[in-house]
């Protein structure tokens, strides 16, 4: 047992040493690259930002239109599959329920991704350095903001329509999308198999976040080191990492305490 523990510690030590060596090598290569191409990279990044600022409006319209098209096609497909589920036999019903779940997942992915893209596009001009320089820029940015707000309103209503669409096919599903207790009520109305699927997916999401956030933290720190991007991104990512970890660990302790009575 002691030998096994020592083996574990040695492996961990080697992993940490390899990580430190790899980090040092990457840092040295990036430092050398910045010495040679730093001004060109900074100039190129500035040109890309200026180009994005010029096309903010058509980009926002295109992303919003794509999101609406994906959302409406998803709802339409879910309604059609839902009608088929109502009169299907057991074997066919399982296949249709899978198609129904897949269609809903596609719509939800499109909804979230397009919202994130809209925020990225808006952020390219979300600065007083850009807005306050010319009156024409202020008017242009105002139009972008209006489209942004309208699309986010659509995205919010779409999520409510999605829930109602699912509840029409599965009336046992409870919860009002406008209620703060919606997630809890929805989970309580799920059967054991559905809860197991939700728990497994939630744990996988936690593990993905636990691997991705530290990597993004390193990227944000390197960007600040070489491009002076500021520490806000590092602070926010660190805060998200802490929140995710505390939420998971506190939940584990709470569940264990509840089992003890």
Short mmCIF file of the C-alpha atoms (twelve columns), coordinates in Angstrom:
data_MODEL
# 
_entry.id   MODEL 
# 
loop_
_atom_site.group_PDB 
_atom_site.id 
_atom_site.type_symbol 
_atom_site.label_atom_id 
_atom_site.label_alt_id 
_atom_site.label_comp_id 
_atom_site.label_asym_id 
_atom_site.label_seq_id 
_atom_site.Cartn_x 
_atom_site.Cartn_y 
_atom_site.Cartn_z 
_atom_site.pdbx_PDB_model_num 
ATOM 1   C CA . UNK A 1   0.000   0.000  0.000   1 
ATOM 2   C CA . UNK A 2   2.862   2.348  0.903   1 
ATOM 3   C CA . UNK A 3   4.636   1.530  -2.383  1 
ATOM 4   C CA . UNK A 4   1.447   2.277  -4.285  1 
ATOM 5   C CA . UNK A 5   1.132   5.654  -2.545  1 
ATOM 6   C CA . UNK A 6   4.751   6.495  -3.374  1 
ATOM 7   C CA . UNK A 7   4.084   5.514  -6.984  1 
ATOM 8   C CA . UNK A 8   1.132   7.889  -7.070  1 
ATOM 9   C CA . UNK A 9   3.184   10.733 -5.606  1 
ATOM 10  C CA . UNK A 10  5.989   10.085 -8.088  1 
ATOM 11  C CA . UNK A 11  3.542   10.161 -10.994 1 
ATOM 12  C CA . UNK A 12  2.049   13.399 -9.720  1 
ATOM 13  C CA . UNK A 13  5.533   14.862 -9.295  1 
ATOM 14  C CA . UNK A 14  6.504   13.889 -12.829 1 
ATOM 15  C CA . UNK A 15  3.277   15.353 -14.212 1 
ATOM 16  C CA . UNK A 16  3.892   18.630 -12.364 1 
ATOM 17  C CA . UNK A 17  7.514   18.759 -13.526 1 
ATOM 18  C CA . UNK A 18  6.465   18.059 -17.108 1 
ATOM 19  C CA . UNK A 19  3.817   20.780 -16.849 1 
ATOM 20  C CA . UNK A 20  6.343   23.267 -15.473 1 
ATOM 21  C CA . UNK A 21  8.861   22.400 -18.194 1 
ATOM 22  C CA . UNK A 22  6.198   22.626 -20.887 1 
ATOM 23  C CA . UNK A 23  4.977   25.953 -19.514 1 
ATOM 24  C CA . UNK A 24  8.517   27.320 -19.458 1 
ATOM 25  C CA . UNK A 25  9.111   26.194 -23.035 1 
ATOM 26  C CA . UNK A 26  5.836   27.707 -24.261 1 
ATOM 27  C CA . UNK A 27  6.610   30.948 -22.417 1 
ATOM 28  C CA . UNK A 28  10.087  31.122 -23.959 1 
ATOM 29  C CA . UNK A 29  8.743   30.465 -27.454 1 
ATOM 30  C CA . UNK A 30  5.979   33.033 -27.037 1 
ATOM 31  C CA . UNK A 31  8.453   35.567 -25.676 1 
ATOM 32  C CA . UNK A 32  10.760  35.047 -28.644 1 
ATOM 33  C CA . UNK A 33  7.821   35.225 -31.027 1 
ATOM 34  C CA . UNK A 34  6.611   38.473 -29.494 1 
ATOM 35  C CA . UNK A 35  10.078  39.991 -29.841 1 
ATOM 36  C CA . UNK A 36  10.043  39.187 -33.540 1 
ATOM 37  C CA . UNK A 37  6.382   39.599 -34.476 1 
ATOM 38  C CA . UNK A 38  4.777   41.420 -31.529 1 
ATOM 39  C CA . UNK A 39  4.183   44.720 -33.309 1 
ATOM 40  C CA . UNK A 40  2.758   42.949 -36.343 1 
ATOM 41  C CA . UNK A 41  0.396   40.854 -34.220 1 
ATOM 42  C CA . UNK A 42  -0.812  43.923 -32.309 1 
ATOM 43  C CA . UNK A 43  -1.340  45.816 -35.561 1 
ATOM 44  C CA . UNK A 44  -3.204  42.869 -37.085 1 
ATOM 45  C CA . UNK A 45  -5.436  42.525 -34.021 1 
ATOM 46  C CA . UNK A 46  -6.258  46.230 -34.220 1 
ATOM 47  C CA . UNK A 47  -7.151  45.887 -37.901 1 
ATOM 48  C CA . UNK A 48  -9.403  42.900 -37.172 1 
ATOM 49  C CA . UNK A 49  -11.181 44.851 -34.412 1 
ATOM 50  C CA . UNK A 50  -11.694 47.843 -36.723 1 
ATOM 51  C CA . UNK A 51  -13.078 45.558 -39.434 1 
ATOM 52  C CA . UNK A 52  -15.497 43.933 -36.980 1 
ATOM 53  C CA . UNK A 53  -16.647 47.352 -35.763 1 
ATOM 54  C CA . UNK A 54  -17.458 48.363 -39.341 1 
ATOM 55  C CA . UNK A 55  -19.617 45.282 -39.923 1 
ATOM 56  C CA . UNK A 56  -21.237 45.076 -36.475 1 
ATOM 57  C CA . UNK A 57  -24.722 45.842 -37.793 1 
ATOM 58  C CA . UNK A 58  -24.851 43.288 -40.647 1 
ATOM 59  C CA . UNK A 59  -23.161 40.705 -38.418 1 
ATOM 60  C CA . UNK A 60  -25.734 41.203 -35.665 1 
ATOM 61  C CA . UNK A 61  -28.578 40.957 -38.192 1 
ATOM 62  C CA . UNK A 62  -27.101 37.793 -39.727 1 
ATOM 63  C CA . UNK A 63  -26.591 36.081 -36.359 1 
ATOM 64  C CA . UNK A 64  -30.087 37.048 -35.205 1 
ATOM 65  C CA . UNK A 65  -31.644 35.806 -38.446 1 
ATOM 66  C CA . UNK A 66  -29.738 32.514 -38.186 1 
ATOM 67  C CA . UNK A 67  -30.881 32.102 -34.580 1 
ATOM 68  C CA . UNK A 68  -34.525 32.769 -35.455 1 
ATOM 69  C CA . UNK A 69  -34.395 30.392 -38.433 1 
ATOM 70  C CA . UNK A 70  -32.847 27.630 -36.305 1 
ATOM 71  C CA . UNK A 71  -35.277 28.251 -33.444 1 
ATOM 72  C CA . UNK A 72  -38.414 28.221 -35.567 1 
ATOM 73  C CA . UNK A 73  -37.344 25.146 -37.542 1 
ATOM 74  C CA . UNK A 74  -36.647 23.374 -34.238 1 
ATOM 75  C CA . UNK A 75  -40.071 24.210 -32.784 1 
ATOM 76  C CA . UNK A 76  -41.753 23.154 -36.038 1 
ATOM 77  C CA . UNK A 77  -39.881 19.835 -36.046 1 
ATOM 78  C CA . UNK A 78  -40.631 19.191 -32.373 1 
ATOM 79  C CA . UNK A 79  -44.352 19.800 -32.931 1 
ATOM 80  C CA . UNK A 80  -44.426 17.351 -35.849 1 
ATOM 81  C CA . UNK A 81  -42.503 14.660 -33.967 1 
ATOM 82  C CA . UNK A 82  -44.683 15.257 -30.895 1 
ATOM 83  C CA . UNK A 83  -47.799 14.489 -32.933 1 
ATOM 84  C CA . UNK A 84  -46.209 11.248 -34.142 1 
ATOM 85  C CA . UNK A 85  -45.237 10.242 -30.595 1 
ATOM 86  C CA . UNK A 86  -48.862 10.465 -29.460 1 
ATOM 87  C CA . UNK A 87  -49.930 7.567  -31.722 1 
ATOM 88  C CA . UNK A 88  -46.714 5.540  -31.938 1 
ATOM 89  C CA . UNK A 89  -46.052 1.995  -30.723 1 
ATOM 90  C CA . UNK A 90  -43.417 1.339  -28.041 1 
ATOM 91  C CA . UNK A 91  -40.445 0.609  -30.337 1 
ATOM 92  C CA . UNK A 92  -41.263 3.433  -32.736 1 
ATOM 93  C CA . UNK A 93  -41.966 5.710  -29.769 1 
ATOM 94  C CA . UNK A 94  -38.433 5.213  -28.409 1 
ATOM 95  C CA . UNK A 95  -36.936 6.241  -31.743 1 
ATOM 96  C CA . UNK A 96  -39.251 9.252  -32.037 1 
ATOM 97  C CA . UNK A 97  -38.447 10.348 -28.487 1 
ATOM 98  C CA . UNK A 98  -34.755 10.252 -29.385 1 
ATOM 99  C CA . UNK A 99  -35.409 12.386 -32.484 1 
ATOM 100 C CA . UNK A 100 -37.504 14.736 -30.359 1 
ATOM 101 C CA . UNK A 101 -34.691 15.101 -27.805 1 
ATOM 102 C CA . UNK A 102 -32.133 15.654 -30.577 1 
ATOM 103 C CA . UNK A 103 -34.245 18.348 -32.246 1 
ATOM 104 C CA . UNK A 104 -34.721 20.136 -28.926 1 
ATOM 105 C CA . UNK A 105 -31.001 19.952 -28.142 1 
ATOM 106 C CA . UNK A 106 -30.179 21.444 -31.548 1 
ATOM 107 C CA . UNK A 107 -32.556 24.334 -30.956 1 
ATOM 108 C CA . UNK A 108 -31.190 25.010 -27.464 1 
ATOM 109 C CA . UNK A 109 -27.595 24.904 -28.735 1 
ATOM 110 C CA . UNK A 110 -28.443 27.370 -31.504 1 
ATOM 111 C CA . UNK A 111 -30.228 29.609 -28.987 1 
ATOM 112 C CA . UNK A 112 -27.265 29.782 -26.588 1 
ATOM 113 C CA . UNK A 113 -24.533 29.975 -29.248 1 
ATOM 114 C CA . UNK A 114 -26.228 32.820 -31.134 1 
ATOM 115 C CA . UNK A 115 -26.707 34.757 -27.885 1 
ATOM 116 C CA . UNK A 116 -22.997 34.350 -27.110 1 
ATOM 117 C CA . UNK A 117 -22.041 35.431 -30.641 1 
ATOM 118 C CA . UNK A 118 -24.298 38.488 -30.366 1 
ATOM 119 C CA . UNK A 119 -22.541 39.481 -27.144 1 
ATOM 120 C CA . UNK A 120 -19.140 39.039 -28.800 1 
ATOM 121 C CA . UNK A 121 -20.155 41.219 -31.743 1 
ATOM 122 C CA . UNK A 122 -21.617 43.877 -29.447 1 
ATOM 123 C CA . UNK A 123 -18.463 43.897 -27.304 1 
ATOM 124 C CA . UNK A 124 -16.316 44.968 -30.277 1 
ATOM 125 C CA . UNK A 125 -17.919 48.411 -30.083 1 
ATOM 126 C CA . UNK A 126 -18.877 48.435 -26.403 1 
ATOM 127 C CA . UNK A 127 -16.327 51.085 -25.481 1 
ATOM 128 C CA . UNK A 128 -16.462 54.838 -24.975 1 
ATOM 129 C CA . UNK A 129 -13.328 55.096 -27.119 1 
ATOM 130 C CA . UNK A 130 -15.432 53.848 -30.030 1 
ATOM 131 C CA . UNK A 131 -18.865 55.293 -29.222 1 
ATOM 132 C CA . UNK A 132 -17.733 58.749 -28.119 1 
ATOM 133 C CA . UNK A 133 -15.481 59.609 -31.061 1 
ATOM 134 C CA . UNK A 134 -18.098 60.347 -33.756 1 
ATOM 135 C CA . UNK A 135 -21.854 60.996 -33.762 1 
ATOM 136 C CA . UNK A 136 -22.310 58.573 -36.675 1 
ATOM 137 C CA . UNK A 137 -20.701 55.814 -34.624 1 
ATOM 138 C CA . UNK A 138 -23.106 56.444 -31.749 1 
ATOM 139 C CA . UNK A 139 -26.108 56.102 -34.070 1 
ATOM 140 C CA . UNK A 140 -24.663 52.979 -35.672 1 
ATOM 141 C CA . UNK A 141 -23.997 51.405 -32.285 1 
ATOM 142 C CA . UNK A 142 -27.503 52.308 -31.079 1 
ATOM 143 C CA . UNK A 143 -29.007 50.317 -33.963 1 
ATOM 144 C CA . UNK A 144 -26.775 47.369 -33.075 1 
ATOM 145 C CA . UNK A 145 -27.940 47.593 -29.439 1 
ATOM 146 C CA . UNK A 146 -31.612 47.652 -30.491 1 
ATOM 147 C CA . UNK A 147 -31.193 44.520 -32.621 1 
ATOM 148 C CA . UNK A 148 -29.237 42.891 -29.789 1 
ATOM 149 C CA . UNK A 149 -32.028 43.571 -27.278 1 
ATOM 150 C CA . UNK A 150 -34.756 42.421 -29.678 1 
ATOM 151 C CA . UNK A 151 -32.958 39.164 -30.369 1 
ATOM 152 C CA . UNK A 152 -32.374 38.477 -26.680 1 
ATOM 153 C CA . UNK A 153 -36.093 39.031 -26.084 1 
ATOM 154 C CA . UNK A 154 -36.857 36.530 -28.855 1 
ATOM 155 C CA . UNK A 155 -34.336 34.058 -27.383 1 
ATOM 156 C CA . UNK A 156 -35.968 34.296 -23.955 1 
ATOM 157 C CA . UNK A 157 -39.479 33.775 -25.349 1 
ATOM 158 C CA . UNK A 158 -38.184 30.926 -27.511 1 
ATOM 159 C CA . UNK A 159 -36.960 29.073 -24.421 1 
ATOM 160 C CA . UNK A 160 -40.415 29.428 -22.857 1 
ATOM 161 C CA . UNK A 161 -41.998 28.110 -26.081 1 
ATOM 162 C CA . UNK A 162 -39.573 25.196 -26.026 1 
ATOM 163 C CA . UNK A 163 -40.634 24.254 -22.490 1 
ATOM 164 C CA . UNK A 164 -44.327 24.522 -23.378 1 
ATOM 165 C CA . UNK A 165 -43.729 22.390 -26.461 1 
ATOM 166 C CA . UNK A 166 -42.171 19.652 -24.309 1 
ATOM 167 C CA . UNK A 167 -44.984 19.908 -21.755 1 
ATOM 168 C CA . UNK A 168 -47.591 19.364 -24.476 1 
ATOM 169 C CA . UNK A 169 -45.992 16.029 -25.358 1 
ATOM 170 C CA . UNK A 170 -45.175 15.121 -21.738 1 
ATOM 171 C CA . UNK A 171 -47.939 16.641 -19.560 1 
ATOM 172 C CA . UNK A 172 -46.332 15.200 -16.419 1 
ATOM 173 C CA . UNK A 173 -43.498 17.722 -16.764 1 
ATOM 174 C CA . UNK A 174 -44.154 20.561 -14.311 1 
ATOM 175 C CA . UNK A 175 -42.849 24.077 -13.942 1 
ATOM 176 C CA . UNK A 176 -43.457 27.574 -15.226 1 
ATOM 177 C CA . UNK A 177 -40.511 28.953 -17.270 1 
ATOM 178 C CA . UNK A 178 -41.149 32.388 -15.759 1 
ATOM 179 C CA . UNK A 179 -40.871 31.063 -12.187 1 
ATOM 180 C CA . UNK A 180 -37.676 31.171 -10.125 1 
ATOM 181 C CA . UNK A 181 -38.457 27.608 -8.989  1 
ATOM 182 C CA . UNK A 182 -38.786 26.271 -12.535 1 
ATOM 183 C CA . UNK A 183 -35.603 24.156 -12.504 1 
ATOM 184 C CA . UNK A 184 -36.514 22.540 -9.177  1 
ATOM 185 C CA . UNK A 185 -40.122 21.830 -10.222 1 
ATOM 186 C CA . UNK A 186 -39.001 20.428 -13.570 1 
ATOM 187 C CA . UNK A 187 -36.458 18.098 -11.949 1 
ATOM 188 C CA . UNK A 188 -38.997 16.867 -9.390  1 
ATOM 189 C CA . UNK A 189 -41.411 15.952 -12.194 1 
ATOM 190 C CA . UNK A 190 -38.802 13.791 -13.979 1 
ATOM 191 C CA . UNK A 191 -38.679 10.022 -13.456 1 
ATOM 192 C CA . UNK A 192 -35.629 8.182  -12.118 1 
ATOM 193 C CA . UNK A 193 -34.146 7.446  -15.557 1 
ATOM 194 C CA . UNK A 194 -34.468 11.086 -16.612 1 
ATOM 195 C CA . UNK A 195 -32.922 12.275 -13.361 1 
ATOM 196 C CA . UNK A 196 -30.006 9.876  -13.797 1 
ATOM 197 C CA . UNK A 197 -29.422 11.274 -17.288 1 
ATOM 198 C CA . UNK A 198 -29.561 14.852 -15.954 1 
ATOM 199 C CA . UNK A 199 -27.147 14.030 -13.114 1 
ATOM 200 C CA . UNK A 200 -24.676 12.318 -15.465 1 
ATOM 201 C CA . UNK A 201 -24.820 15.228 -17.914 1 
ATOM 202 C CA . UNK A 202 -24.412 17.740 -15.079 1 
ATOM 203 C CA . UNK A 203 -21.340 15.892 -13.760 1 
ATOM 204 C CA . UNK A 204 -19.835 15.769 -17.242 1 
ATOM 205 C CA . UNK A 205 -20.454 19.520 -17.583 1 
ATOM 206 C CA . UNK A 206 -18.733 20.077 -14.229 1 
ATOM 207 C CA . UNK A 207 -15.710 18.046 -15.317 1 
ATOM 208 C CA . UNK A 208 -15.529 19.924 -18.624 1 
ATOM 209 C CA . UNK A 209 -15.645 23.266 -16.805 1 
ATOM 210 C CA . UNK A 210 -13.017 22.068 -14.316 1 
ATOM 211 C CA . UNK A 211 -10.642 21.278 -17.188 1 
ATOM 212 C CA . UNK A 212 -11.459 24.231 -19.426 1 
ATOM 213 C CA . UNK A 213 -11.446 27.133 -16.948 1 
ATOM 214 C CA . UNK A 214 -7.828  26.632 -15.743 1 
ATOM 215 C CA . UNK A 215 -6.690  26.446 -19.368 1 
ATOM 216 C CA . UNK A 216 -8.553  29.663 -20.191 1 
ATOM 217 C CA . UNK A 217 -7.016  31.264 -17.101 1 
ATOM 218 C CA . UNK A 218 -3.538  30.505 -18.433 1 
ATOM 219 C CA . UNK A 219 -4.481  31.912 -21.850 1 
ATOM 220 C CA . UNK A 220 -5.869  35.086 -20.237 1 
ATOM 221 C CA . UNK A 221 -2.695  35.499 -18.165 1 
ATOM 222 C CA . UNK A 222 -0.489  35.053 -21.246 1 
ATOM 223 C CA . UNK A 223 -2.583  37.575 -23.182 1 
ATOM 224 C CA . UNK A 224 -2.128  40.064 -20.351 1 
ATOM 225 C CA . UNK A 225 1.605   39.337 -20.236 1 
ATOM 226 C CA . UNK A 226 2.216   39.888 -23.938 1 
ATOM 227 C CA . UNK A 227 -0.642  42.182 -25.042 1 
ATOM 228 C CA . UNK A 228 -1.443  44.070 -21.816 1 
ATOM 229 C CA . UNK A 229 -5.124  43.081 -22.044 1 
ATOM 230 C CA . UNK A 230 -5.732  43.769 -18.341 1 
ATOM 231 C CA . UNK A 231 -6.465  41.428 -15.455 1 
ATOM 232 C CA . UNK A 232 -10.273 41.592 -15.617 1 
ATOM 233 C CA . UNK A 233 -10.523 38.427 -17.721 1 
ATOM 234 C CA . UNK A 234 -8.263  36.624 -15.219 1 
ATOM 235 C CA . UNK A 235 -10.343 37.876 -12.272 1 
ATOM 236 C CA . UNK A 236 -13.641 36.813 -13.856 1 
ATOM 237 C CA . UNK A 237 -12.389 33.372 -14.873 1 
ATOM 238 C CA . UNK A 238 -10.928 32.822 -11.401 1 
ATOM 239 C CA . UNK A 239 -14.272 33.844 -9.871  1 
ATOM 240 C CA . UNK A 240 -16.172 31.434 -12.139 1 
ATOM 241 C CA . UNK A 241 -13.765 28.607 -11.250 1 
ATOM 242 C CA . UNK A 242 -14.208 29.258 -7.521  1 
ATOM 243 C CA . UNK A 243 -18.009 29.441 -7.854  1 
ATOM 244 C CA . UNK A 244 -18.189 26.180 -9.837  1 
ATOM 245 C CA . UNK A 245 -15.942 24.339 -7.366  1 
ATOM 246 C CA . UNK A 246 -17.702 25.669 -4.256  1 
ATOM 247 C CA . UNK A 247 -21.125 24.916 -5.734  1 
ATOM 248 C CA . UNK A 248 -20.149 21.301 -6.437  1 
ATOM 249 C CA . UNK A 249 -18.417 20.659 -3.101  1 
ATOM 250 C CA . UNK A 250 -21.109 22.380 -1.011  1 
ATOM 251 C CA . UNK A 251 -23.769 20.373 -2.835  1 
ATOM 252 C CA . UNK A 252 -21.928 17.108 -2.055  1 
ATOM 253 C CA . UNK A 253 -21.728 17.995 1.648   1 
ATOM 254 C CA . UNK A 254 -25.383 19.092 1.735   1 
ATOM 255 C CA . UNK A 255 -26.620 15.868 0.142   1 
ATOM 256 C CA . UNK A 256 -24.525 13.788 2.557   1 
ATOM 257 C CA . UNK A 257 -25.919 15.762 5.525   1 
ATOM 258 C CA . UNK A 258 -29.501 15.252 4.318   1 
ATOM 259 C CA . UNK A 259 -28.917 11.494 4.110   1 
ATOM 260 C CA . UNK A 260 -27.822 11.497 7.740   1 
ATOM 261 C CA . UNK A 261 -31.140 13.123 8.656   1 
# 
